[in-house]
Short mmCIF file of C-alpha atoms in Angstrom, two decimals:
data_model
loop_
_atom_site.label_atom_id
_atom_site.label_comp_id
_atom_site.label_asym_id
_atom_site.label_seq_id
_atom_site.Cartn_x
_atom_site.Cartn_y
_atom_site.Cartn_z
CA MET A 1 4.34 -15.15 8.46
CA GLU A 2 6.73 -16.54 6.22
CA SER A 3 4.30 -15.69 3.06
CA VAL A 4 4.27 -11.97 4.10
CA PHE A 5 8.10 -11.39 5.22
CA ASP A 6 10.95 -12.50 3.71
CA TRP A 7 13.30 -12.57 6.73
CA GLU A 8 13.42 -12.24 10.73
CA TRP A 9 15.71 -10.37 12.71
CA GLU A 10 16.63 -9.51 16.17
CA THR A 11 18.54 -6.72 18.21
CA ASP A 12 19.72 -6.43 21.41
CA GLU A 13 19.45 -3.27 23.97
CA ASN A 14 21.83 -1.10 22.12
CA HIS A 15 20.07 -1.95 18.61
CA ARG A 16 22.78 -3.99 17.14
CA CYS A 17 21.71 -7.01 15.11
CA THR A 18 22.06 -10.32 16.97
CA TYR A 19 20.38 -12.53 14.60
CA ILE A 20 19.16 -12.36 10.98
CA SER A 21 17.39 -15.36 9.20
CA ASP A 22 19.71 -17.16 6.55
CA SER A 23 16.82 -16.13 4.15
CA VAL A 24 18.25 -12.60 3.57
CA GLU A 25 20.93 -13.97 1.83
CA THR A 26 18.83 -15.68 -1.25
CA ILE A 27 16.55 -12.11 -1.02
CA LEU A 28 19.13 -9.45 -0.61
CA GLY A 29 22.29 -10.91 -2.11
CA THR A 30 24.29 -10.37 1.40
CA SER A 31 25.34 -12.79 3.82
CA PRO A 32 23.99 -12.91 7.35
CA GLY A 33 27.21 -12.36 9.19
CA THR A 34 27.45 -8.94 7.20
CA PHE A 35 24.66 -7.38 9.22
CA LEU A 36 25.46 -9.00 12.60
CA GLY A 37 26.76 -6.47 15.49
CA LEU A 38 25.28 -3.33 13.43
CA SER A 39 22.27 -1.15 13.66
CA HIS A 40 20.27 -1.17 10.44
CA LEU A 41 21.42 2.44 9.86
CA GLN A 42 25.05 1.09 10.01
CA PHE A 43 24.38 -1.28 7.10
CA SER A 44 26.99 -0.48 4.22
CA ASN A 45 25.11 0.84 1.29
CA ILE A 46 21.60 1.86 2.92
CA GLN A 47 20.07 4.71 1.55
CA ALA A 48 16.42 6.38 3.25
CA ASP A 49 14.53 9.43 3.32
CA PRO A 50 15.84 11.82 6.29
CA GLY A 51 12.27 12.00 7.32
CA ALA A 52 12.10 8.21 7.71
CA VAL A 53 15.32 7.90 9.33
CA GLY A 54 14.32 10.54 12.11
CA GLY A 55 10.89 8.65 12.78
CA TYR A 56 12.86 5.26 12.93
CA ARG A 57 15.44 7.05 15.47
CA ALA A 58 12.58 8.52 17.42
CA ASP A 59 11.02 4.98 17.60
CA LEU A 60 14.00 3.56 19.05
CA GLN A 61 14.69 5.99 21.33
CA SER A 62 11.11 5.89 22.71
CA ARG A 63 11.17 1.94 22.56
CA ARG A 64 7.85 1.91 20.17
CA PRO A 65 6.88 -0.71 17.82
CA ILE A 66 8.41 -0.04 14.43
CA ARG A 67 5.49 -0.01 11.96
CA ALA A 68 7.33 0.24 8.55
CA PHE A 69 10.74 1.63 8.14
CA THR A 70 11.39 1.57 4.13
CA PHE A 71 15.05 2.03 2.93
CA HIS A 72 17.14 1.06 0.22
CA LEU A 73 19.82 -1.33 0.04
CA THR A 74 22.95 -2.40 -2.20
CA GLY A 75 23.59 -6.28 -1.87
CA ASP A 76 27.05 -7.62 -1.89
CA ASP A 77 26.71 -8.79 -4.88
CA GLY A 78 25.57 -5.74 -6.65
CA SER A 79 22.13 -5.81 -6.94
CA ASP A 80 19.53 -3.14 -5.62
CA HIS A 81 16.57 -3.66 -3.20
CA TRP A 82 14.05 -1.63 -1.54
CA CYS A 83 13.37 -3.38 1.91
CA ARG A 84 10.81 -2.77 4.48
CA ILE A 85 11.14 -3.87 8.51
CA CYS A 86 8.88 -3.82 11.37
CA GLY A 87 9.56 -4.81 15.05
CA VAL A 88 8.51 -5.00 18.33
CA PRO A 89 10.58 -4.12 21.68
CA ARG A 90 11.52 -6.92 23.79
CA PHE A 91 11.73 -6.74 27.61
CA ASP A 92 12.41 -9.07 30.28
CA ALA A 93 10.59 -10.35 33.14
CA ASP A 94 11.84 -7.23 35.19
CA GLY A 95 10.76 -4.91 32.25
CA ARG A 96 14.12 -3.81 31.33
CA PHE A 97 14.54 -3.44 27.65
CA ARG A 98 16.42 -5.98 25.60
CA GLY A 99 16.10 -5.08 21.93
CA TYR A 100 13.78 -5.70 19.21
CA HIS A 101 12.31 -8.75 17.39
CA GLY A 102 11.09 -8.08 13.90
CA TYR A 103 10.65 -8.98 10.19
CA GLY A 104 11.80 -7.61 6.99
CA GLN A 105 10.37 -7.61 3.40
CA GLU A 106 11.83 -6.74 0.10
CA VAL A 107 9.58 -4.47 -1.64
CA SER A 108 11.10 -3.28 -4.72
CA GLU A 109 8.12 -4.13 -6.95
CA GLU A 110 5.91 -2.12 -4.73
CA ILE A 111 7.99 1.11 -5.19
CA ASN A 112 8.59 0.69 -8.50
CA ALA A 113 4.96 0.40 -9.25
CA GLN A 114 4.14 3.64 -6.92
CA SER A 115 7.07 5.48 -8.75
CA THR A 116 5.30 4.46 -12.35
CA SER A 117 1.78 5.65 -10.86
CA GLU A 118 3.41 8.94 -9.69
CA SER A 119 5.16 9.50 -13.43
CA GLN A 120 1.42 8.95 -14.69
CA ASN A 121 0.12 11.77 -12.62
CA ARG A 122 3.10 13.91 -13.46
CA LEU A 123 2.30 13.52 -17.35
CA LEU A 124 -1.51 14.42 -16.69
CA ALA A 125 -0.62 17.62 -14.45
CA ASN A 126 2.05 18.45 -17.55
CA ALA A 127 -0.99 17.97 -19.81
CA VAL A 128 -3.36 20.26 -18.10
CA ASP A 129 -0.77 22.69 -17.37
CA SER A 130 -0.04 23.16 -20.94
CA LEU A 131 -3.53 24.23 -21.55
CA THR A 132 -3.73 28.10 -22.77
CA GLU A 133 -7.13 28.69 -20.97
CA PRO A 134 -7.44 28.70 -17.33
CA PHE A 135 -8.24 25.44 -15.92
CA ALA A 136 -9.05 23.81 -12.50
CA LEU A 137 -9.88 20.77 -10.99
CA PHE A 138 -11.98 20.50 -7.79
CA ASP A 139 -12.60 17.23 -5.77
CA HIS A 140 -16.11 16.17 -4.70
CA GLU A 141 -15.75 18.01 -1.28
CA ASP A 142 -14.99 21.45 -3.52
CA ARG A 143 -11.01 21.09 -2.53
CA LEU A 144 -8.60 21.89 -5.18
CA VAL A 145 -6.92 19.10 -6.85
CA LEU A 146 -4.90 20.74 -9.64
CA SER A 147 -4.90 23.88 -11.77
CA ASN A 148 -2.42 25.35 -14.47
CA LYS A 149 -0.46 28.23 -14.64
CA SER A 150 -3.10 30.26 -16.66
CA PHE A 151 -5.53 29.69 -14.02
CA ARG A 152 -3.14 30.85 -11.25
CA ASP A 153 -1.92 33.88 -13.23
CA MET A 154 -5.79 35.08 -13.57
CA ARG A 155 -5.06 35.86 -9.59
CA ALA A 156 -1.33 36.55 -9.38
CA ASP A 157 -1.55 38.79 -6.18
CA ILE A 158 -3.17 35.89 -4.34
CA ARG A 159 -1.15 32.77 -5.86
CA GLU A 160 -0.04 31.61 -2.40
CA ILE A 161 -3.58 30.02 -1.71
CA PHE A 162 -3.30 27.94 -4.74
CA LYS A 163 -2.28 24.76 -2.89
CA VAL A 164 -3.84 21.39 -3.13
CA GLY A 165 -6.75 21.20 -0.75
CA THR A 166 -7.61 24.53 -0.67
CA PRO A 167 -11.82 24.90 -0.83
CA PHE A 168 -12.99 26.67 -3.89
CA ALA A 169 -14.96 29.12 -1.49
CA THR A 170 -11.48 30.34 0.03
CA ILE A 171 -10.08 30.78 -3.46
CA PHE A 172 -13.26 32.68 -4.76
CA ARG A 173 -13.61 34.85 -1.63
CA HIS A 174 -9.99 36.28 -1.93
CA ALA A 175 -10.59 36.47 -6.07
CA VAL A 176 -13.58 38.81 -5.35
CA GLU A 177 -11.88 40.70 -2.21
CA SER A 178 -8.81 41.46 -4.27
CA GLY A 179 -10.93 43.01 -7.19
CA GLN A 180 -10.46 39.89 -9.67
CA PHE A 181 -14.21 39.67 -10.27
CA VAL A 182 -17.31 42.01 -9.87
CA PRO A 183 -20.34 41.31 -8.09
CA LEU A 184 -23.49 41.07 -10.45
CA PRO A 185 -26.02 43.84 -10.65
CA GLY A 186 -28.14 43.97 -7.79
CA MET A 187 -26.07 41.57 -5.58
CA THR A 188 -23.85 42.53 -2.42
CA THR A 189 -20.48 41.42 -2.19
CA GLU A 190 -21.82 38.57 0.26
CA GLU A 191 -24.79 37.72 -1.97
CA PHE A 192 -22.60 37.24 -5.00
CA ILE A 193 -19.83 35.08 -3.34
CA ALA A 194 -22.91 32.92 -2.04
CA TRP A 195 -24.32 32.76 -5.48
CA ARG A 196 -20.94 32.01 -7.07
CA ILE A 197 -20.50 28.91 -4.62
CA GLU A 198 -23.97 27.49 -5.29
CA ARG A 199 -23.24 27.62 -9.00
CA HIS A 200 -20.10 25.98 -8.50
CA LYS A 201 -21.33 23.13 -6.51
CA SER A 202 -24.31 22.74 -9.03
CA PRO A 203 -22.90 23.29 -12.37
CA ARG A 204 -25.85 24.13 -14.92
CA GLY A 205 -24.35 25.72 -17.94
CA ALA A 206 -21.96 28.56 -19.26
CA PHE A 207 -21.90 31.85 -17.55
CA GLU A 208 -20.00 35.31 -17.88
CA LEU A 209 -18.06 36.95 -14.87
CA GLU A 210 -17.02 40.88 -14.95
CA GLY A 211 -13.63 41.34 -13.96
CA PRO A 212 -11.35 44.39 -13.24
CA ASN A 213 -10.93 47.33 -15.90
CA GLY A 214 -13.83 45.89 -18.17
CA SER A 215 -12.56 42.48 -18.71
CA TRP A 216 -14.64 39.40 -18.82
CA SER A 217 -14.66 35.61 -18.58
CA LEU A 218 -16.78 33.03 -19.96
CA VAL A 219 -16.76 30.26 -17.12
CA ILE A 220 -17.70 26.74 -17.98
CA GLU A 221 -18.34 24.20 -15.60
CA GLU A 222 -19.25 20.65 -15.50
CA ARG A 223 -19.31 17.79 -12.65
CA ILE A 224 -17.52 14.48 -13.79
CA ALA A 225 -18.88 11.65 -11.26
CA GLN A 226 -15.35 10.01 -11.42
CA LEU A 227 -13.09 13.26 -11.21
CA GLY A 228 -15.22 16.15 -9.28
CA THR A 229 -15.82 19.50 -10.99
CA VAL A 230 -13.89 20.87 -13.72
CA THR A 231 -13.45 24.69 -14.31
CA ILE A 232 -12.45 26.41 -17.84
CA HIS A 233 -12.35 29.94 -18.10
CA TYR A 234 -12.42 31.85 -21.37
CA ASP A 235 -11.67 35.59 -22.03
CA LEU A 236 -14.34 37.52 -23.33
CA THR A 237 -13.02 40.92 -23.09
CA GLU A 238 -12.52 41.64 -26.60
CA ARG A 239 -16.22 40.48 -27.58
CA LYS A 240 -17.48 42.74 -24.88
CA LYS A 241 -15.88 45.70 -26.22
CA ALA A 242 -16.66 45.34 -29.77
CA ASP A 243 -20.13 45.05 -30.26
CA GLN A 244 -19.80 44.67 -33.97
CA LEU A 245 -18.01 41.14 -33.10
CA ILE A 246 -20.87 39.85 -31.29
CA LEU A 247 -21.93 37.24 -33.72
CA GLN A 248 -18.39 36.14 -34.23
CA ALA A 249 -17.64 36.13 -30.53
CA LYS A 250 -21.08 33.97 -30.02
CA ASN A 251 -19.70 31.42 -32.60
CA GLN A 252 -16.26 31.56 -30.38
CA ALA A 253 -18.27 30.65 -27.61
CA GLU A 254 -19.79 27.89 -29.04
CA GLN A 255 -16.85 26.27 -30.62
CA ALA A 256 -15.15 27.11 -26.98
CA ASN A 257 -18.32 24.92 -25.48
CA GLN A 258 -17.60 22.40 -27.97
CA ALA A 259 -14.00 21.98 -27.13
CA LYS A 260 -14.54 22.08 -23.37
CA SER A 261 -17.21 19.02 -24.31
CA TYR A 262 -14.39 17.19 -26.09
CA PHE A 263 -11.88 17.80 -23.63
CA LEU A 264 -14.21 16.73 -20.59
CA ALA A 265 -15.52 13.64 -22.54
CA SER A 266 -11.64 12.66 -22.79
CA MET A 267 -11.65 13.14 -19.15
CA SER A 268 -14.34 11.22 -18.19
CA HIS A 269 -13.38 8.53 -20.53
CA GLU A 270 -10.16 7.86 -18.82
CA LEU A 271 -8.28 9.74 -21.20
CA ARG A 272 -8.50 7.06 -23.94
CA THR A 273 -9.01 9.23 -27.17
CA PRO A 274 -5.47 9.88 -27.83
CA LEU A 275 -4.33 6.32 -27.20
CA ASN A 276 -7.07 5.12 -29.30
CA ALA A 277 -5.99 7.32 -32.23
CA ILE A 278 -2.20 6.14 -31.89
CA ILE A 279 -3.70 2.63 -32.02
CA GLY A 280 -5.88 3.30 -34.84
CA PHE A 281 -2.88 4.88 -36.88
CA ALA A 282 -0.66 1.80 -36.24
CA ASP A 283 -3.45 -0.41 -37.68
CA MET A 284 -3.63 1.92 -40.84
CA ILE A 285 0.19 1.57 -40.95
CA GLU A 286 -0.11 -1.94 -40.93
CA ALA A 287 -2.87 -2.06 -43.58
CA GLU A 288 -0.59 0.27 -45.71
CA VAL A 289 -3.79 2.04 -46.49
CA PHE A 290 -2.35 4.59 -48.27
CA GLY A 291 0.55 2.42 -49.92
CA PRO A 292 3.57 0.36 -49.49
CA ILE A 293 5.63 1.33 -46.35
CA GLY A 294 8.47 0.95 -48.08
CA ASN A 295 10.98 -0.39 -45.47
CA ALA A 296 10.45 -3.55 -43.88
CA ARG A 297 11.98 -2.28 -40.54
CA TYR A 298 8.79 0.13 -40.10
CA GLN A 299 6.54 -3.08 -39.75
CA GLU A 300 8.26 -3.70 -36.38
CA TYR A 301 8.16 -0.21 -35.17
CA HIS A 302 4.36 0.09 -36.04
CA ALA A 303 4.01 -3.08 -34.19
CA ASN A 304 5.91 -1.73 -31.35
CA ILE A 305 3.57 1.55 -31.30
CA LYS A 306 0.58 -0.31 -31.19
CA LYS A 307 1.59 -2.86 -28.40
CA SER A 308 2.87 0.27 -26.26
CA GLY A 309 -0.10 2.31 -26.72
CA GLN A 310 -2.39 -0.54 -25.98
CA HIS A 311 -0.44 -1.27 -22.74
CA LEU A 312 -0.50 2.51 -21.85
CA LEU A 313 -4.45 2.33 -22.36
CA ASP A 314 -4.90 -0.32 -20.10
CA ILE A 315 -2.87 0.98 -17.44
CA ILE A 316 -4.59 4.51 -17.57
CA GLU A 317 -8.07 2.40 -17.65
CA THR A 318 -7.04 0.24 -14.63
CA LEU A 319 -5.67 3.14 -12.47
CA LEU A 320 -8.77 5.47 -13.07
CA ASP A 321 -10.83 2.41 -12.00
CA LEU A 322 -8.86 1.81 -8.91
CA SER A 323 -9.51 5.80 -8.03
CA CYS A 324 -13.06 5.73 -8.75
CA ILE A 325 -13.66 2.77 -6.44
CA GLU A 326 -11.15 4.13 -3.66
CA SER A 327 -12.82 7.43 -3.78
CA GLY A 328 -16.30 6.36 -3.14
CA ALA A 329 -17.50 7.39 -6.98
CA PHE A 330 -18.72 4.16 -8.12
CA ASP A 331 -22.35 3.87 -7.33
CA ILE A 332 -23.98 0.42 -7.21
CA ASP A 333 -27.06 0.29 -9.58
CA PRO A 334 -28.95 -3.02 -8.92
CA ALA A 335 -30.82 -4.15 -11.73
CA GLU A 336 -31.89 -8.06 -13.35
CA ILE A 337 -29.12 -9.59 -15.14
CA ASP A 338 -29.16 -12.43 -17.49
CA LEU A 339 -25.85 -13.92 -16.19
CA PRO A 340 -25.44 -16.45 -19.35
CA GLU A 341 -25.49 -13.48 -21.71
CA LEU A 342 -23.34 -11.33 -19.57
CA VAL A 343 -20.79 -14.04 -19.43
CA GLN A 344 -20.77 -14.68 -23.24
CA GLU A 345 -20.49 -11.13 -23.93
CA VAL A 346 -17.39 -10.66 -21.43
CA ALA A 347 -15.70 -13.84 -22.60
CA HIS A 348 -15.94 -12.78 -26.22
CA ILE A 349 -14.53 -9.23 -25.80
CA THR A 350 -11.70 -10.59 -23.41
CA GLU A 351 -10.61 -13.30 -25.90
CA VAL A 352 -11.05 -11.71 -28.96
CA LYS A 353 -10.10 -8.05 -28.42
CA ARG A 354 -7.50 -8.17 -25.50
CA HIS A 355 -5.92 -11.89 -26.37
CA GLY A 356 -6.99 -12.72 -29.98
CA SER A 357 -7.38 -16.04 -28.93
CA PRO A 358 -11.32 -17.32 -29.34
CA GLY A 359 -12.30 -20.38 -28.07
CA ARG A 360 -10.19 -20.90 -24.68
CA VAL A 361 -12.91 -19.83 -22.39
CA ARG A 362 -15.33 -22.67 -21.34
CA ILE A 363 -18.50 -21.62 -19.50
CA ASP A 364 -20.59 -24.01 -17.49
CA ILE A 365 -23.55 -22.13 -15.86
CA ALA A 366 -25.94 -24.01 -13.55
CA SER A 367 -29.50 -23.64 -14.38
CA ASP A 368 -30.48 -22.40 -11.09
CA CYS A 369 -28.06 -19.38 -11.44
CA ARG A 370 -29.05 -17.76 -14.46
CA HIS A 371 -30.51 -14.77 -12.99
CA LEU A 372 -29.55 -12.35 -10.30
CA VAL A 373 -29.90 -8.68 -9.31
CA SER A 374 -26.81 -6.83 -9.16
CA ASP A 375 -24.78 -4.34 -10.73
CA ALA A 376 -23.90 -5.39 -14.34
CA ARG A 377 -20.95 -2.93 -14.80
CA ALA A 378 -19.13 -4.26 -11.48
CA ILE A 379 -19.69 -8.19 -12.50
CA ARG A 380 -18.80 -7.12 -15.97
CA GLN A 381 -15.22 -5.63 -14.84
CA ILE A 382 -14.98 -8.36 -12.22
CA LEU A 383 -15.45 -11.27 -14.99
CA HIS A 384 -13.17 -9.29 -17.29
CA ASN A 385 -10.23 -8.96 -14.94
CA LEU A 386 -10.40 -12.54 -13.62
CA LEU A 387 -10.37 -13.87 -17.71
CA THR A 388 -7.58 -11.55 -18.49
CA ASN A 389 -5.32 -13.05 -15.59
CA GLY A 390 -6.39 -16.70 -16.76
CA LEU A 391 -5.52 -16.02 -20.36
CA LYS A 392 -2.36 -14.01 -19.44
CA PHE A 393 -0.50 -16.34 -17.26
CA SER A 394 -1.66 -19.65 -18.93
CA ALA A 395 -0.49 -21.27 -22.14
CA PRO A 396 -2.18 -20.29 -25.15
CA GLU A 397 -3.30 -24.16 -25.81
CA THR A 398 -4.68 -24.62 -22.48
CA PRO A 399 -8.63 -23.52 -21.50
CA VAL A 400 -9.61 -21.18 -18.75
CA THR A 401 -12.99 -22.21 -17.34
CA LEU A 402 -15.62 -20.25 -16.01
CA THR A 403 -18.43 -22.15 -13.62
CA VAL A 404 -21.25 -20.69 -11.50
CA ARG A 405 -22.76 -22.60 -8.94
CA PRO A 406 -25.44 -21.78 -6.14
CA LEU A 407 -24.18 -21.23 -2.74
CA GLY A 408 -27.48 -21.98 -0.38
CA LYS A 409 -30.58 -20.24 -1.22
CA GLU A 410 -29.28 -16.57 -1.06
CA HIS A 411 -25.46 -16.75 -2.93
CA LEU A 412 -23.78 -18.08 -5.91
CA ASP A 413 -20.29 -18.81 -6.64
CA ILE A 414 -18.47 -17.43 -9.93
CA ARG A 415 -15.30 -19.53 -10.36
CA VAL A 416 -12.42 -19.18 -13.16
CA SER A 417 -9.98 -21.30 -13.15
CA ASP A 418 -6.82 -21.87 -15.26
CA GLN A 419 -3.77 -23.99 -15.69
CA GLY A 420 -1.38 -21.52 -15.43
CA ILE A 421 1.83 -20.78 -13.68
CA GLY A 422 -0.01 -20.60 -10.29
CA ILE A 423 0.68 -18.05 -7.27
CA ALA A 424 3.24 -18.53 -4.69
CA GLY A 425 2.39 -19.23 -1.19
CA ARG A 426 4.31 -16.16 0.12
CA ASP A 427 2.27 -13.81 -2.43
CA LEU A 428 -1.25 -14.98 -1.89
CA LEU A 429 -1.64 -13.04 1.30
CA ARG A 430 -1.04 -9.65 -0.49
CA ILE A 431 -1.95 -10.46 -4.06
CA THR A 432 -5.10 -8.45 -3.62
CA ASP A 433 -3.39 -5.64 -2.56
CA PRO A 434 -3.04 -2.69 -5.06
CA PHE A 435 -0.03 -2.99 -7.40
CA ALA A 436 0.78 -6.43 -5.69
CA ARG A 437 2.12 -8.77 -8.54
CA GLY A 438 3.75 -12.24 -7.84
CA ARG A 439 7.48 -12.52 -7.16
CA ASP A 440 8.13 -14.82 -9.88
CA ALA A 441 10.38 -14.03 -12.73
CA MET A 442 7.40 -15.16 -15.35
CA VAL A 443 4.91 -12.79 -13.47
CA ARG A 444 7.07 -9.98 -13.78
CA ALA A 445 7.62 -10.40 -17.64
CA LYS A 446 3.79 -9.79 -18.09
CA ASP A 447 2.49 -6.72 -18.89
CA GLY A 448 0.35 -5.07 -16.07
CA VAL A 449 0.52 -2.96 -12.80
CA GLY A 450 -1.22 -5.64 -10.46
CA LEU A 451 -4.45 -4.00 -10.04
CA GLY A 452 -7.01 -6.44 -11.64
CA LEU A 453 -7.27 -8.74 -8.81
CA ALA A 454 -7.46 -5.67 -6.39
CA ILE A 455 -10.12 -4.03 -8.44
CA SER A 456 -12.07 -7.08 -8.51
CA ASN A 457 -11.82 -7.81 -4.81
CA MET A 458 -13.12 -4.18 -4.19
CA LEU A 459 -16.19 -4.57 -6.31
CA ALA A 460 -16.78 -7.92 -4.90
CA HIS A 461 -16.98 -6.08 -1.38
CA GLU A 462 -19.06 -3.33 -2.86
CA LEU A 463 -21.54 -6.03 -4.08
CA SER A 464 -21.73 -7.47 -0.66
CA GLY A 465 -19.85 -10.52 -1.60
CA ARG A 466 -16.17 -11.93 -1.06
CA LEU A 467 -13.19 -12.92 -3.35
CA SER A 468 -11.14 -15.96 -2.49
CA ILE A 469 -8.31 -17.66 -4.58
CA ASP A 470 -7.19 -21.23 -4.59
CA SER A 471 -3.95 -21.60 -6.14
CA ILE A 472 -0.93 -24.31 -6.65
CA VAL A 473 2.43 -23.11 -8.42
CA GLY A 474 3.03 -24.78 -11.73
CA LYS A 475 -0.61 -26.31 -11.55
CA GLY A 476 -3.08 -23.38 -11.82
CA THR A 477 -5.11 -20.94 -9.99
CA THR A 478 -8.75 -20.75 -9.34
CA VAL A 479 -10.43 -17.19 -8.21
CA THR A 480 -14.26 -17.71 -6.31
CA VAL A 481 -15.96 -14.61 -6.19
CA THR A 482 -19.21 -15.04 -3.81
CA LEU A 483 -21.79 -12.69 -4.44
CA PRO A 484 -25.39 -12.55 -3.06
CA ARG A 485 -28.50 -13.28 -5.58
CA ARG A 486 -29.84 -10.13 -4.96
CA ILE A 487 -28.68 -6.69 -3.68
CA GLY A 488 -30.99 -3.99 -2.80
CA THR A 489 -30.70 -0.04 -3.00
CA ASP A 490 -30.12 0.12 0.73
CA ARG A 491 -26.93 -2.08 0.46
CA GLU A 492 -27.97 -4.14 3.55
CA THR A 493 -27.50 -7.69 1.89
CA LYS A 494 -26.26 -10.39 4.28
CA ALA A 495 -22.84 -11.02 3.90
CA ALA A 496 -21.44 -13.96 2.11
CA PRO A 497 -20.98 -17.17 3.89
CA ALA A 498 -17.64 -18.44 4.65
CA VAL A 499 -15.96 -20.64 1.63
CA THR A 500 -13.80 -23.40 2.60
CA THR A 501 -10.82 -24.06 -0.16
CA ASP A 502 -9.27 -27.19 -0.22
CA GLY A 503 -5.75 -26.15 -2.11
CA PRO A 504 -2.73 -25.57 -0.09
CA CYS A 505 -2.63 -21.83 -0.89
CA ALA A 506 -6.16 -19.86 -0.31
CA ILE A 507 -6.97 -16.64 0.93
#
């Protein structure tokens, strides 16, 4: 339990703290004696969501297990902490309630990472809302994910249904019944609604819809594997009213279609285009393409722009990778893989493009491990994540080794080892959770949000394999990915055998 929780606690039948381990002072900057005799809600400088407090009180009153009560605490030394406690009720031999026994954990990094993710989502929502054309995104089950103000204003009288999770069929039926769209010639209202729903589920090019008072809309939809179905409406009313402007309107529609394709490409390529432009301009400034900058301080500014842009780009790519896998949108495509060729490619890109340090990765692939049938994209992503971590968390002069060895006749082991800072035992059991990072100050000083190992672990399981970690603080880390030599399209490959690790810290 010590690697999962930071302190232990007990309360009496009146929920007053009777014991709390000494480690709480190191973690929270508050003496254990400060908490004795008080309930958790009586701790000074505590703040928590009212809903969470209500649930916590209900658990205590009903003497149910406390699953995860999260609150903010300011230590006696002025330090701020997010804490999470769990516990189980205690009863004596006669069945009388005697209090709770439980554990606590400092979870500030997790809460802060979640806040960063929510901030990124708000930025995306604000960007979509700034579009002048009506825009909406529906998930793979045709439920509304987000829409902009222009889309909601198209149906101002039924705006109350524009809630996240509302099915497209419900929205469109309300729109037709309220007169926002006119059925196509020769169709009844029900036939028109059924036609539109089917067209939304299987997009196949732009089409026009007639609205009230002679208005027309050009509807463009596209289904994107990672996101769902994107819908954009363009107003064609003026084109329909003026036959003499048909050609011009046609060109406008084609331009709109190109704009749609550009926008959707940006979305499907994980919003990388704007950031790539920023990074590219930073490179131009560095090279002084159009002449000397004129002030040496701008050199420092451009370097910060480039570094920040690349960092944000990495975060966006990683977050969307995680979303793609968690949503089940990552489709496995088995194919014959030349493993040495793929490994060399990933190592080169990771060294040069990501870290500017060629030659650090040492590759050793056994002769009987040169080929396998698997998904190249997934293996490429796993190798990239593991090599990135190895290079990031070790000194520039130390090598990172990548070895591939057979494990029986049906599996092989891919190991990435570094001589870096290592992972503390208390962090190992959570290090493959999304947004989990080691609590060491050297780890927190590095870029990243703690998703590389999480994504690698998920992808390993998608490939019917497993990921394990062997690490010693101050000595280095070895991550082993055990994979079947062949996976089929039915995904019923035998599970990877258990792997024994020799180090003191392994999962």
